[in-house]
Coordinates of C-alpha atoms and ligand atoms in Angstrom, one line a residue:
M91 CA -104.2 -86.4 -3.1
A92 CA -102.4 -83.6 -5.9
E93 CA -102.1 -80.1 -4.4
K94 CA -104.2 -78.6 -7.1
V95 CA -103.2 -75.7 -9.8
S96 CA -104.3 -72.4 -8.6
S97 CA -107.5 -71.0 -10.4
K98 CA -106.5 -67.6 -10.1
K99 CA -104.3 -67.5 -13.9
F100 CA -108.3 -68.1 -14.6
N101 CA -110.9 -66.2 -13.9
H102 CA -112.9 -69.4 -14.7
L103 CA -113.0 -72.5 -15.1
P104 CA -115.1 -75.2 -17.0
N105 CA -116.7 -77.6 -14.7
H106 CA -116.8 -79.9 -17.8
V107 CA -114.3 -80.9 -20.5
A108 CA -115.5 -82.4 -23.6
I109 CA -112.6 -83.5 -26.5
V110 CA -113.0 -84.7 -29.4
P111 CA -109.0 -85.5 -29.7
D112 CA -108.9 -85.8 -33.7
G113 CA -105.4 -86.0 -35.9
N114 CA -103.8 -89.3 -34.2
G115 CA -104.1 -90.5 -38.1
R116 CA -102.2 -88.1 -40.0
W117 CA -100.3 -87.8 -36.7
A118 CA -99.0 -91.0 -37.7
E119 CA -99.0 -91.1 -41.7
R120 CA -97.2 -87.8 -41.3
R121 CA -94.1 -89.4 -40.1
G122 CA -94.5 -92.8 -42.4
W123 CA -96.1 -94.4 -39.8
P124 CA -98.6 -96.4 -39.3
R125 CA -102.9 -95.3 -38.7
L126 CA -102.7 -97.6 -35.6
Q127 CA -99.4 -95.9 -33.9
G128 CA -101.2 -92.7 -33.9
H129 CA -103.9 -94.1 -32.3
R130 CA -101.2 -95.4 -29.7
A131 CA -100.0 -91.9 -29.7
G132 CA -103.1 -90.5 -28.9
V133 CA -104.5 -93.0 -26.1
E134 CA -101.1 -92.3 -24.5
N135 CA -102.6 -88.4 -25.0
M136 CA -105.2 -89.4 -23.2
H137 CA -103.6 -90.8 -20.5
R138 CA -101.5 -87.9 -19.8
M139 CA -104.9 -85.8 -20.5
V140 CA -106.2 -87.2 -17.6
Q141 CA -103.1 -85.8 -14.9
Y142 CA -103.1 -82.9 -16.5
L143 CA -107.0 -82.2 -15.9
N144 CA -106.9 -84.1 -12.3
E145 CA -104.2 -81.0 -11.5
Y146 CA -106.8 -78.0 -12.1
P147 CA -110.2 -78.1 -10.1
I148 CA -111.9 -78.8 -13.2
K149 CA -114.5 -81.9 -12.1
Y150 CA -115.7 -84.0 -15.4
L151 CA -113.6 -84.9 -18.5
T152 CA -115.4 -87.0 -21.5
L153 CA -113.2 -88.5 -24.0
Y154 CA -114.3 -89.3 -27.4
S155 CA -113.0 -92.1 -27.8
F156 CA -115.1 -94.5 -30.4
S157 CA -117.8 -93.2 -32.9
S158 CA -120.8 -95.1 -33.4
E159 CA -119.4 -93.6 -37.4
N160 CA -115.9 -95.0 -36.6
W161 CA -117.1 -98.9 -37.0
G162 CA -117.5 -97.6 -40.9
R163 CA -113.2 -97.4 -40.5
P164 CA -111.2 -100.5 -42.6
E165 CA -111.8 -103.9 -39.8
S166 CA -108.4 -103.8 -38.7
E167 CA -108.3 -99.7 -37.4
V168 CA -111.5 -100.2 -35.4
S169 CA -109.8 -103.9 -33.9
G170 CA -106.7 -101.8 -33.7
L171 CA -107.9 -99.6 -31.5
F172 CA -110.4 -101.3 -29.5
E173 CA -107.3 -103.3 -28.0
L174 CA -105.6 -99.8 -27.7
L175 CA -107.9 -99.1 -25.3
L176 CA -108.0 -102.6 -24.0
E177 CA -104.6 -102.7 -23.6
V178 CA -104.6 -98.6 -22.3
I179 CA -107.7 -99.6 -19.2
D180 CA -105.7 -102.6 -17.8
S181 CA -102.8 -100.9 -17.8
Y182 CA -103.8 -97.7 -16.0
L183 CA -107.3 -99.0 -13.9
Q184 CA -105.3 -99.6 -10.8
E185 CA -103.3 -95.7 -11.1
I186 CA -106.9 -94.6 -12.3
H187 CA -108.3 -96.0 -8.7
E188 CA -105.5 -94.9 -6.8
K189 CA -106.5 -91.3 -8.2
N190 CA -109.7 -91.7 -7.0
I191 CA -110.7 -90.9 -10.2
R192 CA -114.1 -92.5 -11.1
M193 CA -114.7 -93.4 -14.6
C194 CA -118.1 -93.8 -16.0
H195 CA -118.9 -95.1 -20.2
I196 CA -121.7 -93.4 -22.6
G197 CA -122.3 -95.2 -26.3
R198 CA -123.7 -98.4 -26.1
L199 CA -121.9 -101.2 -24.6
E200 CA -122.9 -104.6 -26.6
S201 CA -121.7 -104.2 -29.5
L202 CA -118.6 -104.4 -28.5
P203 CA -115.9 -107.2 -27.8
E204 CA -116.8 -108.6 -24.9
E205 CA -113.4 -108.1 -23.1
L206 CA -114.0 -105.0 -24.1
Q207 CA -116.7 -104.8 -22.2
K208 CA -116.4 -106.6 -19.3
A209 CA -112.7 -104.1 -19.3
I210 CA -115.3 -101.2 -18.7
T211 CA -118.1 -102.8 -16.3
Q212 CA -114.9 -103.6 -14.3
A213 CA -113.8 -100.1 -14.3
V214 CA -116.7 -98.3 -13.6
T215 CA -118.0 -100.1 -11.5
L216 CA -114.8 -100.1 -9.6
T217 CA -114.0 -96.1 -9.2
K218 CA -117.8 -95.8 -8.3
N219 CA -117.6 -94.2 -5.4
N220 CA -114.4 -91.8 -6.0
T221 CA -115.1 -88.3 -6.3
Q222 CA -112.3 -86.8 -7.7
L223 CA -112.5 -85.9 -11.0
T224 CA -115.1 -87.8 -13.0
L225 CA -113.4 -89.1 -16.5
N226 CA -116.3 -90.2 -19.1
I227 CA -114.9 -92.4 -22.0
A228 CA -117.4 -92.2 -24.8
L229 CA -116.9 -96.0 -26.5
N230 CA -119.5 -96.1 -29.8
Y231 CA -121.0 -93.7 -29.1
G232 CA -123.0 -91.2 -30.9
G233 CA -125.2 -88.4 -30.1
R234 CA -128.2 -89.0 -32.3
P235 CA -128.2 -93.6 -31.2
E236 CA -128.0 -91.9 -27.6
I237 CA -130.8 -89.3 -27.8
V238 CA -133.2 -92.5 -30.0
D239 CA -132.3 -94.7 -26.8
A240 CA -133.4 -91.8 -24.9
V241 CA -136.6 -92.4 -26.8
R242 CA -137.7 -95.9 -26.9
R243 CA -136.7 -95.9 -23.0
L244 CA -139.0 -93.1 -22.7
I245 CA -141.1 -95.7 -24.2
T246 CA -140.7 -98.3 -22.5
D247 CA -141.8 -97.0 -19.5
G248 CA -145.4 -95.2 -20.6
I249 CA -144.1 -91.6 -19.5
K250 CA -147.1 -89.5 -20.4
P251 CA -146.3 -86.9 -22.8
K252 CA -147.1 -84.0 -20.7
D253 CA -144.0 -85.0 -18.3
I254 CA -141.3 -85.4 -21.2
T255 CA -139.3 -81.9 -20.1
E256 CA -135.5 -80.8 -21.1
K257 CA -135.0 -82.2 -16.8
T258 CA -136.7 -85.5 -17.0
F259 CA -135.1 -85.8 -20.9
S260 CA -132.5 -85.3 -19.4
K261 CA -131.9 -88.6 -17.3
Y262 CA -131.8 -90.7 -20.6
L263 CA -129.4 -89.6 -22.0
Y264 CA -126.3 -92.0 -21.6
T265 CA -124.9 -88.4 -19.1
A266 CA -128.0 -88.8 -16.9
G267 CA -125.9 -86.5 -13.4
L268 CA -123.6 -85.5 -15.5
P269 CA -123.4 -81.9 -15.6
D270 CA -123.8 -80.6 -19.5
V271 CA -120.9 -79.8 -20.8
D272 CA -119.1 -76.4 -20.5
L273 CA -116.1 -76.3 -23.0
L274 CA -115.4 -78.3 -25.7
I275 CA -111.7 -79.0 -27.5
R276 CA -111.1 -80.8 -30.6
T277 CA -108.7 -80.8 -31.5
G278 CA -106.5 -81.9 -35.4
D279 CA -108.1 -78.5 -38.0
E280 CA -111.6 -79.5 -38.0
T281 CA -114.7 -77.2 -37.1
R282 CA -117.1 -79.5 -37.0
L283 CA -119.0 -82.0 -33.7
S284 CA -119.1 -85.1 -35.4
N285 CA -121.9 -86.3 -34.0
F286 CA -120.8 -85.7 -30.1
L287 CA -122.6 -84.9 -27.3
L288 CA -125.6 -82.9 -29.4
W289 CA -128.0 -82.3 -26.6
Q290 CA -125.5 -81.4 -23.9
T291 CA -123.8 -78.9 -25.8
A292 CA -126.2 -76.6 -26.4
Y293 CA -125.0 -74.1 -24.8
S294 CA -121.2 -75.0 -24.4
E295 CA -117.7 -73.0 -25.4
Y296 CA -116.2 -74.0 -28.8
H297 CA -112.2 -74.1 -28.7
F298 CA -110.8 -75.6 -32.1
T299 CA -106.8 -75.8 -32.5
K300 CA -104.6 -76.8 -35.1
V301 CA -102.8 -79.3 -32.8
L302 CA -102.7 -83.0 -33.5
W303 CA -104.4 -85.0 -31.3
P304 CA -100.4 -87.1 -30.3
D305 CA -99.4 -83.3 -29.6
F306 CA -101.6 -82.2 -27.0
R307 CA -100.4 -81.3 -23.9
K308 CA -100.8 -79.1 -21.2
K309 CA -99.9 -75.4 -22.6
D310 CA -102.0 -76.3 -25.6
L311 CA -105.1 -77.3 -22.6
D312 CA -104.1 -74.2 -20.7
R313 CA -104.7 -71.5 -24.3
A314 CA -107.6 -73.4 -24.1
L315 CA -109.1 -72.7 -21.1
L316 CA -107.6 -69.7 -20.5
S317 CA -109.5 -68.7 -23.8
Y318 CA -112.8 -70.0 -22.4
S319 CA -112.0 -68.1 -19.1
R320 CA -111.7 -64.3 -21.1
R321 CA -115.4 -65.3 -22.3
K322 CA -118.4 -63.7 -20.8
R323 CA -121.4 -66.3 -21.5
R324 CA -124.8 -65.8 -21.7
F325 CA -127.2 -68.4 -22.2
G326 CA -129.6 -66.6 -24.7
G327 CA -129.5 -64.1 -21.9
L328 CA -128.0 -60.5 -21.6
Ligands
LIG40 C1 -109.0 -89.6 -34.1 O1 -107.8 -89.9 -34.6 C2 -109.0 -90.8 -32.9 C3 -110.6 -91.9 -33.4 C4 -111.4 -90.9 -34.6 C5 -110.5 -92.6 -32.9 P1 -108.2 -90.2 -36.8 O2 -108.1 -91.0 -36.7 O3 -109.7 -89.8 -36.8 O4 -107.1 -89.0 -37.0 P2 -107.7 -88.6 -38.4 O5 -108.1 -87.4 -38.3 O6 -107.1 -89.5 -39.6 O7 -106.1 -87.7 -39.0
LIG41 MG1 -110.1 -87.8 -37.9

């Protein structure tokens, strides 16, 4: 098992890091390349990021790979992205499994291409008992659809209004069993949440950077972690 990076450098580290990896398109456009080249560099960087994160005592990483709103992009970009994601799962699943990483998925699986659905289900099943990092892929995910789906399931299960607490509600979200997000990182010079983990980021710390996702490296991650470790979280208390 990989030697863990000493956490001495940081006062405390987040347990759950969520990333909005933005800026793939601009990264490619600046080079005069097609946007899909940027997405390719982006998925390669996701692989790199998993290696980095796995060196820290951080237990959960959620990556926003495709949002419920990304369907609004040209069909060629959408299908190109799905092909890339399928390719990356095929290439790295064995390695992920060997590194004892557990893969999870959040989002609406049923509207994705069948092959991609199969690959995700297979990856989740294969790695379900792994105990190192939990790599949670948000694919066809939206925070609002997630809440709507939770309400539908609560009603289907006949849960009585008086029994609906924050705790029971959380169990109906896609993220059931995963802890709230401690640190949310967004690259690509945009300072918005874009329908990502609306419920789970209620008390998260945010880190925004101008760095475009394909260029985001370990030093940028360290910068985010250092900034997090210097903050005092009060959760509304004193
Ligand atoms: C993020 O990069 C990747 C996805 C949303 C899938 P973008 O594609 O949003 O890149 P920009 O914002 O156009 O540069
Ligand atoms: Mg973008």
